[in-house]
Short mmCIF file of C-alpha atoms in Angstrom, two decimals:
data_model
loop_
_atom_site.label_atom_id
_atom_site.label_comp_id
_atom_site.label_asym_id
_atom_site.label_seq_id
_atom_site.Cartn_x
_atom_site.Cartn_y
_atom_site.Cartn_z
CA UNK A 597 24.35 1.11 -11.36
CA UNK A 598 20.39 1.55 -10.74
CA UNK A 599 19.86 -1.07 -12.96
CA UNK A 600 16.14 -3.11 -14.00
CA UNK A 601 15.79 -6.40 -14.02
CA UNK A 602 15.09 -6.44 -17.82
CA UNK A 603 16.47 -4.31 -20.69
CA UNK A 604 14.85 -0.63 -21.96
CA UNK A 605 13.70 0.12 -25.15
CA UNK A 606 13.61 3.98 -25.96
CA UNK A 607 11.46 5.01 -29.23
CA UNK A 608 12.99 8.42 -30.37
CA UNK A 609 9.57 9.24 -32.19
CA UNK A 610 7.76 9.49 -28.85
CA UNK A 611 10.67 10.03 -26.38
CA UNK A 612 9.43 7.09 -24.55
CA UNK A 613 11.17 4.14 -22.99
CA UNK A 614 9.42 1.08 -21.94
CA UNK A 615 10.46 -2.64 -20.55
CA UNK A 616 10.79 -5.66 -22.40
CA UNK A 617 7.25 -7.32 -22.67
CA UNK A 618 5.33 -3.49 -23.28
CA UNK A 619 2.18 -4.24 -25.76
CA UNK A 620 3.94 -1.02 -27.79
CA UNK A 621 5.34 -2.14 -31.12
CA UNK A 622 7.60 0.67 -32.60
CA UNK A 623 9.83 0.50 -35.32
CA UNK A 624 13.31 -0.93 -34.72
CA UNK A 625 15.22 1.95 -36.56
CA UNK A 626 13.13 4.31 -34.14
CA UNK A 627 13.87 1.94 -30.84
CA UNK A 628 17.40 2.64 -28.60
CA UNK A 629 18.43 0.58 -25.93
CA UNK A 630 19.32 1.54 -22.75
CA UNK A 631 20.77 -0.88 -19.26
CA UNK A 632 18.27 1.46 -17.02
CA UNK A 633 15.53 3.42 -17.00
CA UNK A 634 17.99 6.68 -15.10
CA UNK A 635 20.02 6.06 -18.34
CA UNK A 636 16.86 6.66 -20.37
CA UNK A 637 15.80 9.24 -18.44
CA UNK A 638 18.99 11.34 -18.58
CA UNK A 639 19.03 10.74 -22.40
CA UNK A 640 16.20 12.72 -22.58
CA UNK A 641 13.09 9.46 -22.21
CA UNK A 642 10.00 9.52 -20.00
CA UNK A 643 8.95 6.65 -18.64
CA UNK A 644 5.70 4.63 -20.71
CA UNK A 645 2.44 5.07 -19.52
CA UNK A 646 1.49 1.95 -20.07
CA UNK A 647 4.19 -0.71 -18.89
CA UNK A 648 5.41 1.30 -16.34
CA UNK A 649 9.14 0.57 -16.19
CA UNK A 650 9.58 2.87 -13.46
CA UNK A 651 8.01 0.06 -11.32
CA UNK A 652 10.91 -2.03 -12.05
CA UNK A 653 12.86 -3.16 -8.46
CA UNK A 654 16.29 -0.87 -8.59
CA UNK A 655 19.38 -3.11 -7.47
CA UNK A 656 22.30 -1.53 -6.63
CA UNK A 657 24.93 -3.13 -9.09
CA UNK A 658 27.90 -0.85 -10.65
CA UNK A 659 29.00 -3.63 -13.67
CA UNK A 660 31.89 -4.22 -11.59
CA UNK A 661 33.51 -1.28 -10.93
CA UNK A 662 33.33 -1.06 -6.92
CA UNK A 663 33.65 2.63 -6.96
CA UNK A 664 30.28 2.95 -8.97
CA UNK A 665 28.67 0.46 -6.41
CA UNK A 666 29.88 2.17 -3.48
CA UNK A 667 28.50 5.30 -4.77
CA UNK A 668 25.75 3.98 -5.65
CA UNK A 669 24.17 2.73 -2.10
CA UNK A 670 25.54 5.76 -0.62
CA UNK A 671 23.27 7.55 -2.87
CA UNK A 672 20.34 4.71 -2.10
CA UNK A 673 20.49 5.96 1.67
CA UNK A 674 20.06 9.73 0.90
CA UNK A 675 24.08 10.71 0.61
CA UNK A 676 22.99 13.56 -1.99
CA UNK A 677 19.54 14.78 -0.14
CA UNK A 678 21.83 17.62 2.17
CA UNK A 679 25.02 17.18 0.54
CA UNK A 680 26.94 18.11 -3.29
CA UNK A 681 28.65 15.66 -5.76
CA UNK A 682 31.82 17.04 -4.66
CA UNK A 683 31.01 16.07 -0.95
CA UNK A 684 29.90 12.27 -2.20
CA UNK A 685 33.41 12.05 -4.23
CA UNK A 686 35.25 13.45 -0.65
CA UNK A 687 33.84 10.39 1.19
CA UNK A 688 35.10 8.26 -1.70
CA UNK A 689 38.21 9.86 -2.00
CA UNK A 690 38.03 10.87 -5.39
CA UNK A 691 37.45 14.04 -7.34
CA UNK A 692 34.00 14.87 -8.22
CA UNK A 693 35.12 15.34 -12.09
CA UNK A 694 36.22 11.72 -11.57
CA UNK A 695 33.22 10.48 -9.88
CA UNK A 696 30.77 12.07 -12.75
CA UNK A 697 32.98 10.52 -15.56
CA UNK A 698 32.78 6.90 -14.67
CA UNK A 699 29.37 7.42 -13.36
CA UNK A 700 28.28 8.80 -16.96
CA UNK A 701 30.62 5.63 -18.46
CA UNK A 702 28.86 2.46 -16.09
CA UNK A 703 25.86 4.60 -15.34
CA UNK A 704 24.97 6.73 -18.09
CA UNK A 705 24.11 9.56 -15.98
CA UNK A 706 25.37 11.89 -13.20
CA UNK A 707 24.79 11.25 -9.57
CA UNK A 708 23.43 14.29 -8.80
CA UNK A 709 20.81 13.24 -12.09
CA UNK A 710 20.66 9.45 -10.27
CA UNK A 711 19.43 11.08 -6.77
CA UNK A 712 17.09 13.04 -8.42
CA UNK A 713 15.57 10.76 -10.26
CA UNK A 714 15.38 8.46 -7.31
CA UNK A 715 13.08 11.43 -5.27
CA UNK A 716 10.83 11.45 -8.08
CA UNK A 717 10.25 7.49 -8.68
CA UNK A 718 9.48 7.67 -4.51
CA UNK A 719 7.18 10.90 -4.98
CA UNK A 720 5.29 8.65 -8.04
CA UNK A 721 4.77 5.90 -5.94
CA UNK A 722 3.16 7.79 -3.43
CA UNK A 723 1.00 9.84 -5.76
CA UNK A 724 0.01 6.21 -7.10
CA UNK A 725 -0.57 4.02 -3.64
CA UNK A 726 -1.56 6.81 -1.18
CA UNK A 727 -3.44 9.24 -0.66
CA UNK A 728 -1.08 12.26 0.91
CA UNK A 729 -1.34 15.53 0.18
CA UNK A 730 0.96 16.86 -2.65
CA UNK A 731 2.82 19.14 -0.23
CA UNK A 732 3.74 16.11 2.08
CA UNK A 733 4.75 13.93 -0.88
CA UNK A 734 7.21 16.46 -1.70
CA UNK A 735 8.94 16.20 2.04
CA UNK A 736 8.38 12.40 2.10
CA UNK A 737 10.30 12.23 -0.95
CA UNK A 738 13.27 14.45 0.13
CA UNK A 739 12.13 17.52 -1.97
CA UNK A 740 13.21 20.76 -0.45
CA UNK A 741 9.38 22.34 -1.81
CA UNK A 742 6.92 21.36 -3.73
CA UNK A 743 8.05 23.64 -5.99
CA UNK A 744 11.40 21.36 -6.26
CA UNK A 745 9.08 18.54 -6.79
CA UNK A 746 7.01 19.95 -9.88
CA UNK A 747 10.07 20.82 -11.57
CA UNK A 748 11.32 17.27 -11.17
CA UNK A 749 8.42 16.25 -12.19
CA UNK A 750 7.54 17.45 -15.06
CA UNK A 751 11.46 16.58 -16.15
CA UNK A 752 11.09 13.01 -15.64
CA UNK A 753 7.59 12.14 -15.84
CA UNK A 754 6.38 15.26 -18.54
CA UNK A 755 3.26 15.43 -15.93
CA UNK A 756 2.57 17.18 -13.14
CA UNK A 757 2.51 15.60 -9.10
CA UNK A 758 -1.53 16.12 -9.96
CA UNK A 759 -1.74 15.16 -13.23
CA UNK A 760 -0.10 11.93 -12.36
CA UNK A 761 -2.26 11.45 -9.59
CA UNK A 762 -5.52 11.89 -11.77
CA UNK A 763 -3.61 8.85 -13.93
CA UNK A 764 -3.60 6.56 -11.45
CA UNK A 765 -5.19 3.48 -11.69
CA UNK A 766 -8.05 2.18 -9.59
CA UNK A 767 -5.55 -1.07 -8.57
CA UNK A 768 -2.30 1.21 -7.54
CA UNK A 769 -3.95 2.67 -4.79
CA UNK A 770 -3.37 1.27 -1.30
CA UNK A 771 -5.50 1.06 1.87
CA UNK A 772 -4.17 -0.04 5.34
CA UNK A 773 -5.95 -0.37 8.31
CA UNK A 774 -4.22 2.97 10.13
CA UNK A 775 -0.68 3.79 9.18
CA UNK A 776 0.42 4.54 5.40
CA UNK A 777 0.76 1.38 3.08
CA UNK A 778 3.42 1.30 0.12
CA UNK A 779 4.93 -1.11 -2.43
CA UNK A 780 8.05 -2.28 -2.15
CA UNK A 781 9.17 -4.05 -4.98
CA UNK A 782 12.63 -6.42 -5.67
CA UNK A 783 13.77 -8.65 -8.23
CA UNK A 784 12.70 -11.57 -8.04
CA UNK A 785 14.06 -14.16 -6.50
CA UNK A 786 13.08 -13.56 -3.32
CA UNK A 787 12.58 -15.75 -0.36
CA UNK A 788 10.83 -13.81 2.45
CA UNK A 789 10.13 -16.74 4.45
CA UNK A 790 14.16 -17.51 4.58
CA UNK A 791 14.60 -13.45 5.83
CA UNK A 792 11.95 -14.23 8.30
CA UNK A 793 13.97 -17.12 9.43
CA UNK A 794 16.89 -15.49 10.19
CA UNK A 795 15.71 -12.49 11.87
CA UNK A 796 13.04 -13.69 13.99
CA UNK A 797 15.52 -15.70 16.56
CA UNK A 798 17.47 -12.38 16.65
CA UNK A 799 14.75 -9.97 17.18
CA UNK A 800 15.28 -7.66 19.76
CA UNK A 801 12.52 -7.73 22.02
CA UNK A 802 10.78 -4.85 22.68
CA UNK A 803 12.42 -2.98 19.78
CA UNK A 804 11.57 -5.72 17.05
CA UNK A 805 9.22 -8.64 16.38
CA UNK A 806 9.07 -10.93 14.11
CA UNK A 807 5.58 -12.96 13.33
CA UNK A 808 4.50 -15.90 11.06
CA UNK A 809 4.11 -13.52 7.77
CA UNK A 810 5.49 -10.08 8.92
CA UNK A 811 8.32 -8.21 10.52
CA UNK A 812 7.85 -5.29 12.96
CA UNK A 813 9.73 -2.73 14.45
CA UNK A 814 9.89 0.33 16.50
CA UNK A 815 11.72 3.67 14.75
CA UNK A 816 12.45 7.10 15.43
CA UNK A 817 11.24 9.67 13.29
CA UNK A 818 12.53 13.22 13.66
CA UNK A 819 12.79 12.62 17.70
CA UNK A 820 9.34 10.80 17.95
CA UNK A 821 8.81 7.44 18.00
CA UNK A 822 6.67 5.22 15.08
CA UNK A 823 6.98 1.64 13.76
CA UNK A 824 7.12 0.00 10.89
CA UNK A 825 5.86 -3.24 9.65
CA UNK A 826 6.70 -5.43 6.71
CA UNK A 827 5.17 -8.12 4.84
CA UNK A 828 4.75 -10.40 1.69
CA UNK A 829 2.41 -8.79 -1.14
CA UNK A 830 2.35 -12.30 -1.94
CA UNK A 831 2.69 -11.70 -5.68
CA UNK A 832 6.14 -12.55 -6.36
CA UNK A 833 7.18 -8.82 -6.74
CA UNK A 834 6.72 -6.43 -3.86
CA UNK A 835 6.76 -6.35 0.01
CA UNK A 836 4.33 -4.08 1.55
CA UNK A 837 5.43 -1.74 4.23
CA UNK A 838 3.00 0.22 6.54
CA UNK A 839 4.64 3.13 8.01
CA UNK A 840 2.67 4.22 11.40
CA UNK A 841 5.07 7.89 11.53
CA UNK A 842 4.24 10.64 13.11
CA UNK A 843 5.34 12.66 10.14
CA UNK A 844 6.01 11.61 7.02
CA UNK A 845 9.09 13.80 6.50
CA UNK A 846 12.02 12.09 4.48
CA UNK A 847 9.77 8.99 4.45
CA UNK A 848 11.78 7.87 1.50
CA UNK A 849 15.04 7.20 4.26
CA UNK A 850 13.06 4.96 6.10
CA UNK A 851 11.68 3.01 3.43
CA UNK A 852 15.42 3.03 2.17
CA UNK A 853 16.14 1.02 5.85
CA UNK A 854 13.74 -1.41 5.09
CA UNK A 855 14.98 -2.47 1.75
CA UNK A 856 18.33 -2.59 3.67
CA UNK A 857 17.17 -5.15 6.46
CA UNK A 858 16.01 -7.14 3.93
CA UNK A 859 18.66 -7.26 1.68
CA UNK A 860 16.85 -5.77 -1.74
CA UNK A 861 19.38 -3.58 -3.13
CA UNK A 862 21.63 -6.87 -3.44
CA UNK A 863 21.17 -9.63 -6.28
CA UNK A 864 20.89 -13.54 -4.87
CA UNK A 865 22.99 -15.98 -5.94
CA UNK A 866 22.23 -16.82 -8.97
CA UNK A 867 23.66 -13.98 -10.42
CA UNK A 868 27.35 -14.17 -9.62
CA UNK A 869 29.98 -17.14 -9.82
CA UNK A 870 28.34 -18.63 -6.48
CA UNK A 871 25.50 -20.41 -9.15
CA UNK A 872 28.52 -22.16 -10.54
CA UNK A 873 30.68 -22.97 -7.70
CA UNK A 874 31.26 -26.71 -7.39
CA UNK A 875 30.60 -26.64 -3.24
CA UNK A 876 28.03 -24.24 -3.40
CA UNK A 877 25.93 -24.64 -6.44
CA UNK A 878 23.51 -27.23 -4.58
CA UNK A 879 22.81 -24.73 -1.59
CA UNK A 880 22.35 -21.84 -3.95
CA UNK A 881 19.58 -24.15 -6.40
CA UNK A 882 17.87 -25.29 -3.26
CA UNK A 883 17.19 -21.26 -1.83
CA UNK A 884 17.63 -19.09 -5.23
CA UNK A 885 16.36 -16.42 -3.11
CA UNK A 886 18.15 -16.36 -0.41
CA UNK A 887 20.02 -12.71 0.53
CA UNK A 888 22.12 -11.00 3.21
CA UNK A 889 20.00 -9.19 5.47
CA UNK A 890 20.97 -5.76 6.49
CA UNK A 891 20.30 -3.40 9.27
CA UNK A 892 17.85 -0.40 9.88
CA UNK A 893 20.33 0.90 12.46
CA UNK A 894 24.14 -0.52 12.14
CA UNK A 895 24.36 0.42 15.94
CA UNK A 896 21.61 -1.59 16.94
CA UNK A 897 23.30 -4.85 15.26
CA UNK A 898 26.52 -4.43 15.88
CA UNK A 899 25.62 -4.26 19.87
CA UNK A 900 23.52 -7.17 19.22
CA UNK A 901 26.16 -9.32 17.80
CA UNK A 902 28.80 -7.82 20.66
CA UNK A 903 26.16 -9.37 23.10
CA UNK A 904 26.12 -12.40 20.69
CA UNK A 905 29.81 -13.27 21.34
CA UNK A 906 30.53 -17.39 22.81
CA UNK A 907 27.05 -17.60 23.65
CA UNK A 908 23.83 -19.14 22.27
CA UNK A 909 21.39 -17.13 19.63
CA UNK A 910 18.33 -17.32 22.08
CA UNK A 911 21.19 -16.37 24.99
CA UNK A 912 21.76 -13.21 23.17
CA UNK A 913 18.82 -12.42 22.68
CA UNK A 914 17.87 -12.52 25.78
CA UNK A 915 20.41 -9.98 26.89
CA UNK A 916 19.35 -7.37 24.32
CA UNK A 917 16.01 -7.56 25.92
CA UNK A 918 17.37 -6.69 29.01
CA UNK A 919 19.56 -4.03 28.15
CA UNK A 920 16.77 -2.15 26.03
CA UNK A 921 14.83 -2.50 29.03
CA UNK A 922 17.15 -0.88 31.28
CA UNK A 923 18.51 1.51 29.24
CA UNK A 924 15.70 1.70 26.04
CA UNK A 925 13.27 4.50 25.58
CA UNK A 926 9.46 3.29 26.41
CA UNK A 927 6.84 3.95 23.56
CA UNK A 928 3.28 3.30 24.13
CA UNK A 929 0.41 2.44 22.12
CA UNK A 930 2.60 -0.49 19.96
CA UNK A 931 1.72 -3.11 22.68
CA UNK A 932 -0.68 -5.12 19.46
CA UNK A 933 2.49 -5.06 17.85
CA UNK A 934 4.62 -6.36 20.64
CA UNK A 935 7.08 -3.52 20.36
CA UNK A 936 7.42 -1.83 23.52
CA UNK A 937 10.84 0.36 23.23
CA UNK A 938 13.42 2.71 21.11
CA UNK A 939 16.90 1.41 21.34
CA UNK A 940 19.24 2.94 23.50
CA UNK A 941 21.61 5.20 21.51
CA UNK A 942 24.82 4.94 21.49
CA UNK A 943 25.64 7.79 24.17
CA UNK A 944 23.12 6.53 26.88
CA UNK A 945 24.75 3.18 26.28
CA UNK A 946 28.29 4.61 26.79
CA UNK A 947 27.51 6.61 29.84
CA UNK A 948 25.90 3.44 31.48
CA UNK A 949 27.45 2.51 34.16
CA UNK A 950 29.04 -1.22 34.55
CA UNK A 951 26.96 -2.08 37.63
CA UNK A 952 23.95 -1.37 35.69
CA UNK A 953 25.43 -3.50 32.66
CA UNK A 954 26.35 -6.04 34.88
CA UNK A 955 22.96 -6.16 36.19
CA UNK A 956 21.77 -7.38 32.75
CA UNK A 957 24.07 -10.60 33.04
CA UNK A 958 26.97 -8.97 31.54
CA UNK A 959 30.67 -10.43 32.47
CA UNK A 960 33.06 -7.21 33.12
CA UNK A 961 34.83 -7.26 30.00
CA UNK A 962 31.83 -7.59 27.88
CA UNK A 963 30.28 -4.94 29.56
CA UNK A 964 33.74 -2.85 28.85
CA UNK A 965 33.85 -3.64 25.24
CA UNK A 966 29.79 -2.99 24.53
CA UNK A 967 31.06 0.55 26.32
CA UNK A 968 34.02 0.89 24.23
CA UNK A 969 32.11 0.36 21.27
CA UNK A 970 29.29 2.64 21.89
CA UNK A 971 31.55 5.67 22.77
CA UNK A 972 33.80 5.11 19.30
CA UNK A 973 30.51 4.86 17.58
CA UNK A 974 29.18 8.25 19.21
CA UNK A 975 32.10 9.97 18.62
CA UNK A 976 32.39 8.96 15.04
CA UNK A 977 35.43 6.78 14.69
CA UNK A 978 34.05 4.24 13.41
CA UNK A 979 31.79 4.27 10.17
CA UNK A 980 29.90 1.37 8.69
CA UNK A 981 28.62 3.52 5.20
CA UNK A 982 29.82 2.37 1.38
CA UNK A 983 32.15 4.94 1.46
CA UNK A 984 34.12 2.91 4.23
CA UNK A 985 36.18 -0.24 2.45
CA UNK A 986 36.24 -3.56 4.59
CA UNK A 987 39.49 -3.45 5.57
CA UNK A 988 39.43 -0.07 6.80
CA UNK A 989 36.29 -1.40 9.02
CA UNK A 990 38.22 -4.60 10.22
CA UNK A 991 40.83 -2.76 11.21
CA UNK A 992 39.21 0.00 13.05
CA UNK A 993 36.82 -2.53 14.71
CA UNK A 994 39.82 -4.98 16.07
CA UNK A 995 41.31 -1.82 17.37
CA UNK A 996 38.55 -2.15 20.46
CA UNK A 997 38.56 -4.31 23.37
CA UNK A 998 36.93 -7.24 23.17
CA UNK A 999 36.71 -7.26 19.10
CA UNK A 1000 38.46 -10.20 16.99
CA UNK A 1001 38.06 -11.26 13.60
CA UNK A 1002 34.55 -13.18 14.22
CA UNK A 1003 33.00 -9.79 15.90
CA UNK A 1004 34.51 -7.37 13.53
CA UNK A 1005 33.44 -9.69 10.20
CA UNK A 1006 29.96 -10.06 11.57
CA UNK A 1007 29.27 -6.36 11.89
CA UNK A 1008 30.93 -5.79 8.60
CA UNK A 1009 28.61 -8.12 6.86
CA UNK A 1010 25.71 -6.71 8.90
CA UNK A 1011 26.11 -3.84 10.19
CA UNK A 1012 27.92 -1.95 7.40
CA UNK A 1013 26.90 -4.58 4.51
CA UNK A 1014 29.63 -5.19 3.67
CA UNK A 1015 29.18 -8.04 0.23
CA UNK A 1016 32.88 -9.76 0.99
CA UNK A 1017 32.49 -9.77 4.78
CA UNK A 1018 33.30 -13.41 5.42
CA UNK A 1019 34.03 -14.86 9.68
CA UNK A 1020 35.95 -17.85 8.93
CA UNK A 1021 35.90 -19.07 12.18
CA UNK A 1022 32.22 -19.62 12.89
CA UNK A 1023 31.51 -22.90 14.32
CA UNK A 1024 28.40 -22.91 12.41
CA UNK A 1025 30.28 -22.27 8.74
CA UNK A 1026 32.57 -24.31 9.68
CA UNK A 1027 30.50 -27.69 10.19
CA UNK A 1028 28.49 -27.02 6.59
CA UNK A 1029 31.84 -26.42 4.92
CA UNK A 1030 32.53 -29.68 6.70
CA UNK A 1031 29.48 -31.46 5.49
CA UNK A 1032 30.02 -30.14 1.84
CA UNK A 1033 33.23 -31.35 1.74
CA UNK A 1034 32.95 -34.86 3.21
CA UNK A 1035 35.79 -34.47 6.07
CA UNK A 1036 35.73 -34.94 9.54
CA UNK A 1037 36.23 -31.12 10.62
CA UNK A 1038 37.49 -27.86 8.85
CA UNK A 1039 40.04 -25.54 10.43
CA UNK A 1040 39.36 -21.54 10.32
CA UNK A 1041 42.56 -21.34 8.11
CA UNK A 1042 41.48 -24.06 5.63
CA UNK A 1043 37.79 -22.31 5.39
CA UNK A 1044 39.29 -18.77 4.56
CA UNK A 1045 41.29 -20.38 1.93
CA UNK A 1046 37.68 -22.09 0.48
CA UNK A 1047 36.10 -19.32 0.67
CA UNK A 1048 38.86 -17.01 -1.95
CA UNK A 1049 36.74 -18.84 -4.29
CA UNK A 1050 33.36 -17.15 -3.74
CA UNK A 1051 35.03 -13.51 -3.71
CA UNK A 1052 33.80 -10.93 -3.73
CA UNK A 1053 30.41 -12.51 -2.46
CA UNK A 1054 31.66 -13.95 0.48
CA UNK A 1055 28.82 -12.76 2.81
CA UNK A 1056 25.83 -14.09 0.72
CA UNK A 1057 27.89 -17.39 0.55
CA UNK A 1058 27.51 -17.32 4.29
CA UNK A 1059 24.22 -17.06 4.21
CA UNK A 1060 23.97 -20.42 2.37
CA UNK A 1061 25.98 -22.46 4.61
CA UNK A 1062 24.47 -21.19 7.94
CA UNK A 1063 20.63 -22.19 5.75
CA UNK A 1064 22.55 -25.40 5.06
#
């Protein structure tokens, strides 16, 4: 479920619930405890004033129960902003009476209450760190009016959008030089400068850019085109995103991407069995926050990883700079942030012609398969969101040309982020397995049956042997 990194304490004398460590010292008869602060807050608890757990990172976890997880990221990316309960349960093929019993059992509240309360946290935050208007909070933060948003509001917080504004504190409040600046927060550990590692060799050019101490990127917002950068707050808590849109409409989507590229809404290591595995426990201690990154776009990395396939990182690279040259969307004004381009979507790319992918440096049958893939994607046969279990995306990736079980694993564990994704026959997971194990080489059959260990984390387990 949305659960905090530490417990909450409700006081039914004050309707309050706080987080361990609050200065507040009710009685214990008057105190409940709850494993979240949406359980709390669908019991009937506002959030304290003055410890402010609604600042505490969310991380997706469902105690177990897959289901519940599944839902629960699905809900993360807006699945409930347009749609109903029952329409969620559909894409999970289950009922909705289902879906709202075991979310009330692992949970402790509905969806529909979990998406709601996840506008309003957003629409605080704003109120806090910015300095938007009330009526474009309310569309930032996926409220249909502002209307919508007082009501909320005043449910969850017992305030007002103004009055919490008027609470803020001189230190919340954000200022960037141009563009709008906002807290991210995630449990801690985190190792940004281990993200940055990994992403800045496979930056896109053009559409990406990774520097010493922050990650940009170009993004399209309602048709237009903005970017995005991230960085380290540099306080063990929060990365700071500034958002340079060119309307801040469903703003809380986009800042949903960028806690997907970087992996938030997952727990490191240390948290499951990995900790305690007798091959893995050393890599884990040495980078306790290392995490899987995600995607903003699973398009844009799965055709990065297609280009990727039996040649060098920097070779692939390469490539995707040419193709979103030839067939990317120019921007302008970005140039001090080195981003230059949109990506191509996934119709221009499968209406390109293979001349002009061949052009690029493309053999014939890559250029074929990058084709294939971009007109399944475009016409919706394939589908890389929680609802989708990895076996159903295996199968319907291998189903292309060009697509075996390294390809297909790699955009699961990427592209549709997917926690068990796992491509056994990586050179590069191969030789650490081979390290960690003292032999002289290890087979893709004998590394599959390693890694039924470190199920149903397989994909952060990659993580640490590639950093090995």
């Amino acid at each position: 479920m949305v659960t905090q990194t530490k417990p909450i304490s409700a006081v039914r004398t004050t309707g309050i619930y706080c987080r361990d460590g609050c200065s507040a010292t009710p009685l214990r008869r008057n105190t409940m405890h709850y494993p979240s602060g949406v359980a709390a807050e669908a019991a009937g608890y506002r959030p304290c004033l003055r410890c402010r757990p609604d600042r505490l990172p969310a991380a997706i976890s469902g105690n177990g129960v897959a289901l519940v997880e599944r839902a629960l990221l699905l809900i993360a990316e807006g699945a409930l902003d347009d749609e109903t309960e029952d329409a969620l349960a559909g894409q999970l093929g289950v009922t909705a009476r289902h879906l709202r019993r075991i979310f009330e059992d692992h949970v402790g509240a509905t969806p529909a209450f979990v998406a709601r309360s996840r506008r309003a946290h957003f629409a605080r935050r704003l109120l806090d760190e910015s300095d938007l208007p009330v009526l474009d909070i309310a569309y930032a933060a996926g409220f249909a009016s502002v209307r919508q948003m007082n009501r909320v509001m005043q449910s969850v917080f017992r305030f007002s959008p103004r009055e919490l504004r008027a609470k803020r504190r001189d230190a919340d409040r954000l200022v960037a030089d141009g563009g709008l600046c906002l807290r991210m927060p995630y449990a801690s550990p985190f190792s940004f400068d281990d993200m940055l590692a990994y992403l800045r060799p496979r930056a896109i050019p053009g559409v990406e850019h990774v520097g010493d101490r922050a990650y940009h990127r170009t993004i399209s917002a309602h048709g237009d085109p903005g970017a995005i950068e991230i960085s380290d707050a540099g306080d063990g808590r929060h990365l700071l995103v500034v958002a340079h849109l060119p309307t801040m409409q469903s703003l809380i989507d986009d800042v949903a991407r960028c806690r997907r590229v970087f992996g938030l809404d997952r727990h490191p290591a240390g948290g499951t069995p990995l900790a305690d595995d007798s091959m893995l426990r050393g890599l884990v201690a040495a980078r306790p926050g290392l995490r899987v990154p995600g995607a903003w776009d699973p398009f844009e990395v799965s055709i990065r990883i297609l280009l990727g396939q039996q040649i060098s990182v920097p070779a692939a690279t390469t490539l995707a700079g040419r193709l979103v040259q030839s067939l990317g969307t120019p921007v302008r004004g970005l140039g001090a942030l080195s981003l230059t381009h949109l990506i191509p979507p996934a119709t221009r790319i499968a209406e390109a012609s293979l001349d002009r992918l061949r052009k690029i440096g493309l053999p014939e049958a890559r250029a074929e398969s990058i084709r294939a893939f971009a007109r399944a994607y475009a016409a919706d046969r394939l589908r890389f969101d929680a609802a989708v279990e990895l076996p159903a995306i295996l199968d319907a990736l291998q189903e292309l040309p060009g697509v075996g079980p390294w390809t297909a694993h790699m955009i699961a564990l990427r592209a549709a982020g997917q926690p068990d994704a796992f491509p056994a026959g990586d050179l590069g997971l191969r030789r650490a397995a081979a390290r960690l194990t003292g032999r002289d080489t290890v087979s893709a059959a004998e590394l599959e049956e390693l890694s039924e260990a470190w199920r149903p984390h397989r994909s952060l387990a990659a993580m640490h042997l590639w950093a090995s």
